[in-house]
Amino acid sequence: MVDPMDLPDERELLAAELALGVLEGDALAAANRRLLTDTAFAEEVEAWRERLAGMALDVPDETPPDELWSRIERAIDGVAPAPVVDLVPRRQLRRWQFGTAAAGAVAAALAVMLVIPRSEPVAPAPTQVAAQPAIVAQLRGEGEGPFVAVRYDPATAQLRLVAQDMGDDPRVPELWIIPEDGIPRSLGVIRPAGDTQLVVAAGHRSMIHDGATLAITMEPRATAPHPAPTGPRVAAGKIFGI
């Protein structure tokens, strides 16, 4: 059976929702994990981000009138709450939420893109390369702390992380690998939100394997990277292969 989220229209919708920032909770975490493993989905998200950035540049800055909030509050106060009836299928509800959040211009762009077929570029013939298992990890903080999805490619030593917003902090998140000896080694500074890509130093690559721990601490920006962690740990998780 085909997963509904693998259908082109559904994948396009999810990519647009992630680019717009309207996903929350488990849906956001699942989309971030898919961003690391699904190349076609990652390309869709990047295309949407570029499209939305262009739209934002076309919109002139305008200061709202002083009485706008008062008018909104009066309008809200005058509307009685409607009864909630759970008759809308989950996917239709997400489509309605997406259309509302995207507003007119973005909704129109989505409609045009779904109706008009796009010409797909011809991909070059794949080069035969010995496959190596990907290495992934999910780093979580305590309680409602941050979530960071991690994917490491042993063939290229590329480490990719997608982080939820870690909040305002003058310090920067620093990533550590903790192998069997228990001594943390810095892998570098990452962004507090969004996508980060790092190349792991040759001396640390053998440490990235099943069972090792990745951790993130908040460290002073000016002196990073550090020989050892000094700030609080905000997220950690075990590495496993897929």
Coordinates of C-alpha atoms in Angstrom, one line a residue:
M1 CA 0.0 0.0 0.0
V2 CA 1.3 3.5 -0.9
D3 CA 1.7 5.8 2.1
P4 CA -0.6 8.9 1.4
M5 CA 2.3 11.2 2.4
D6 CA 4.4 9.8 -0.5
L7 CA 1.9 11.0 -3.1
P8 CA 3.1 14.1 -5.0
D9 CA 0.3 16.4 -3.9
E10 CA 0.6 15.3 -0.2
R11 CA 4.4 15.7 -0.2
E12 CA 4.0 19.1 -1.8
L13 CA 1.5 20.2 0.8
L14 CA 3.7 19.0 3.7
A15 CA 6.7 20.7 2.2
A16 CA 4.8 24.0 2.0
E17 CA 3.5 23.7 5.5
L18 CA 7.1 23.1 6.8
A19 CA 8.4 26.1 4.8
L20 CA 5.6 28.3 6.1
G21 CA 6.2 27.3 9.8
V22 CA 2.6 26.1 10.4
L23 CA 3.5 22.6 11.7
E24 CA 3.8 21.9 15.4
G25 CA 4.6 19.1 17.8
D26 CA 4.9 15.6 16.4
A27 CA 4.0 16.7 12.9
L28 CA 7.0 19.2 12.9
A29 CA 9.3 16.6 14.3
A30 CA 8.3 14.0 11.7
A31 CA 8.7 16.5 8.9
N32 CA 12.2 17.5 10.1
R33 CA 13.2 13.8 10.2
R34 CA 11.9 13.3 6.7
L35 CA 13.9 16.4 5.6
L36 CA 17.1 14.5 6.5
T37 CA 16.3 11.2 4.6
D38 CA 14.0 12.2 1.7
T39 CA 15.9 14.1 -1.0
A40 CA 12.8 14.9 -3.1
F41 CA 11.0 16.3 0.0
A42 CA 14.0 18.4 1.0
E43 CA 14.1 19.9 -2.6
E44 CA 10.4 20.7 -2.3
V45 CA 10.9 22.5 1.0
E46 CA 13.8 24.5 -0.3
A47 CA 11.8 25.5 -3.4
W48 CA 9.0 26.7 -1.2
R49 CA 11.3 28.7 1.0
E50 CA 12.8 30.4 -2.0
R51 CA 9.3 31.1 -3.4
L52 CA 8.0 32.5 -0.2
A53 CA 11.2 34.6 0.3
G54 CA 10.6 36.2 -3.1
M55 CA 7.0 36.9 -2.2
A56 CA 8.0 38.6 1.0
L57 CA 10.4 40.9 -0.9
D58 CA 7.6 42.0 -3.3
V59 CA 5.4 43.2 -0.4
P60 CA 6.1 46.8 0.6
D61 CA 6.5 47.7 4.3
E62 CA 3.4 49.3 5.7
T63 CA 2.7 50.4 9.3
P64 CA -0.8 49.3 10.5
P65 CA -3.2 52.0 11.7
D66 CA -3.3 52.7 15.4
E67 CA -6.9 51.6 15.7
L68 CA -6.4 48.2 14.1
W69 CA -6.0 46.1 17.3
S70 CA -9.1 47.8 18.8
R71 CA -11.1 46.9 15.7
I72 CA -9.9 43.3 15.9
E73 CA -10.7 43.0 19.6
R74 CA -14.2 44.4 19.0
A75 CA -14.8 42.0 16.2
I76 CA -13.7 39.0 18.3
D77 CA -15.9 40.1 21.3
G78 CA -18.9 40.3 19.0
V79 CA -18.6 36.7 17.7
A80 CA -20.1 33.9 19.8
P81 CA -18.1 30.6 19.9
A82 CA -19.3 28.0 17.5
P83 CA -19.9 24.4 18.5
V84 CA -17.1 22.1 17.5
V85 CA -18.1 19.1 15.4
D86 CA -15.3 16.7 14.4
L87 CA -16.7 15.8 10.9
V88 CA -13.7 17.0 8.8
P89 CA -11.2 14.3 7.8
R90 CA -7.7 15.0 9.2
R91 CA -6.1 15.7 5.8
Q92 CA -8.9 18.1 4.7
L93 CA -8.5 19.9 8.0
R94 CA -4.8 20.3 7.5
R95 CA -5.5 21.7 4.0
W96 CA -7.9 24.3 5.5
Q97 CA -5.4 25.3 8.1
F98 CA -2.6 25.6 5.5
G99 CA -4.8 27.8 3.3
T100 CA -5.6 30.1 6.2
A101 CA -2.0 30.5 7.3
A102 CA -0.6 30.9 3.8
A103 CA -3.1 33.8 2.9
G104 CA -4.2 34.7 -0.6
A105 CA -0.9 34.9 -2.4
V106 CA 0.6 31.7 -1.1
A107 CA -2.7 29.7 -1.5
A108 CA -2.9 30.9 -5.1
A109 CA 0.7 29.8 -5.8
L110 CA 0.0 26.3 -4.4
A111 CA -3.2 26.0 -6.5
V112 CA -1.3 26.9 -9.7
M113 CA 1.5 24.5 -8.9
L114 CA -0.8 21.6 -8.2
V115 CA -2.9 22.2 -11.4
I116 CA -0.1 22.9 -13.9
P117 CA 2.3 19.9 -14.3
R118 CA 6.0 20.8 -14.0
S119 CA 8.6 19.5 -16.3
E120 CA 11.0 17.3 -14.3
P121 CA 14.7 17.7 -15.1
V122 CA 16.4 14.6 -16.6
A123 CA 18.6 13.1 -13.9
P124 CA 22.1 11.9 -15.0
A125 CA 22.8 8.2 -14.8
P126 CA 23.7 7.3 -11.2
T127 CA 27.3 6.5 -10.5
Q128 CA 27.8 3.1 -8.9
V129 CA 29.1 3.7 -5.4
A130 CA 29.4 1.2 -2.6
A131 CA 26.5 1.9 -0.3
Q132 CA 27.2 2.6 3.4
P133 CA 24.5 2.7 6.1
A134 CA 23.4 6.1 7.2
I135 CA 23.9 7.0 10.8
V136 CA 21.1 9.0 12.5
A137 CA 20.2 10.3 16.0
Q138 CA 17.4 12.2 17.7
L139 CA 18.6 14.6 20.3
R140 CA 16.0 15.7 22.8
G141 CA 15.9 18.0 25.8
E142 CA 14.2 17.5 29.1
G143 CA 10.4 18.1 29.2
E144 CA 9.5 20.6 26.4
G145 CA 13.2 21.1 25.6
P146 CA 14.5 21.3 22.0
F147 CA 14.5 18.5 19.4
V148 CA 17.3 18.0 16.9
A149 CA 17.3 15.4 14.1
V150 CA 20.8 14.3 13.0
R151 CA 22.0 12.3 9.9
Y152 CA 25.6 11.4 9.2
D153 CA 27.0 10.1 5.9
P154 CA 30.1 8.0 6.5
A155 CA 31.0 8.2 2.8
T156 CA 31.4 12.0 2.8
A157 CA 31.8 12.7 6.5
Q158 CA 28.9 15.1 6.2
L159 CA 26.8 15.7 9.3
R160 CA 23.4 17.3 8.8
L161 CA 21.2 18.6 11.7
V162 CA 17.7 20.1 11.7
A163 CA 16.9 21.8 14.9
Q164 CA 13.8 23.3 16.4
D165 CA 14.1 26.8 17.8
M166 CA 16.2 26.7 20.9
G167 CA 15.1 30.1 22.1
D168 CA 17.0 33.3 22.7
D169 CA 20.4 32.9 24.3
P170 CA 23.6 34.9 23.9
R171 CA 25.5 31.7 23.8
V172 CA 25.6 29.3 20.9
P173 CA 24.7 25.5 20.6
E174 CA 27.9 23.4 20.4
L175 CA 27.7 19.8 19.3
W176 CA 29.7 17.0 21.1
I177 CA 30.4 13.4 20.4
I178 CA 30.8 11.2 23.5
P179 CA 32.4 7.8 22.7
E180 CA 33.1 4.9 25.0
D181 CA 35.7 6.7 27.0
G182 CA 33.1 9.2 28.1
I183 CA 35.2 12.2 27.1
P184 CA 33.3 14.8 24.9
R185 CA 34.9 16.0 21.7
S186 CA 33.5 19.1 20.0
L187 CA 32.1 18.7 16.5
G188 CA 31.5 22.4 16.1
V189 CA 28.8 25.0 16.6
I190 CA 25.4 24.6 15.1
R191 CA 22.5 26.9 14.3
P192 CA 19.9 27.3 17.1
A193 CA 17.1 26.7 14.6
G194 CA 16.9 25.2 11.1
D195 CA 19.5 23.4 9.0
T196 CA 23.2 23.0 9.8
Q197 CA 25.8 21.0 7.8
L198 CA 29.2 20.1 9.2
V199 CA 32.2 18.1 7.9
V200 CA 33.4 15.9 10.8
A201 CA 37.2 16.2 11.4
A202 CA 39.1 13.1 10.4
G203 CA 40.1 12.3 14.0
H204 CA 36.5 12.1 15.2
R205 CA 34.9 10.1 12.4
S206 CA 35.6 6.7 13.9
M207 CA 33.8 7.8 17.1
I208 CA 30.4 8.2 15.2
H209 CA 28.9 4.8 15.4
D210 CA 26.1 2.8 17.0
G211 CA 25.8 3.4 20.8
A212 CA 27.9 6.6 21.0
T213 CA 26.2 9.7 22.3
L214 CA 25.7 13.1 20.7
A215 CA 25.0 16.1 23.0
I216 CA 24.5 19.8 22.7
T217 CA 25.5 22.4 25.2
M218 CA 25.2 26.2 25.2
E219 CA 28.7 27.8 25.0
P220 CA 30.3 31.3 24.7
R221 CA 30.3 32.3 21.0
A222 CA 33.7 34.1 21.1
T223 CA 35.8 31.1 22.2
A224 CA 34.0 28.3 20.3
P225 CA 34.9 25.5 19.6
H226 CA 35.9 24.5 23.1
P227 CA 38.2 21.7 24.4
A228 CA 35.4 20.6 26.9
P229 CA 31.8 21.7 27.6
T230 CA 31.3 24.4 30.1
G231 CA 27.6 25.3 29.7
P232 CA 24.4 23.5 30.4
R233 CA 23.4 20.4 28.3
V234 CA 20.2 21.2 26.4
A235 CA 19.7 18.0 24.3
A236 CA 21.3 14.5 23.9
G237 CA 20.7 11.2 22.2
K238 CA 22.2 7.9 21.1
I239 CA 23.4 7.2 17.6
F240 CA 22.0 4.3 15.6
G241 CA 22.4 3.0 12.1
I242 CA 19.7 2.6 9.4

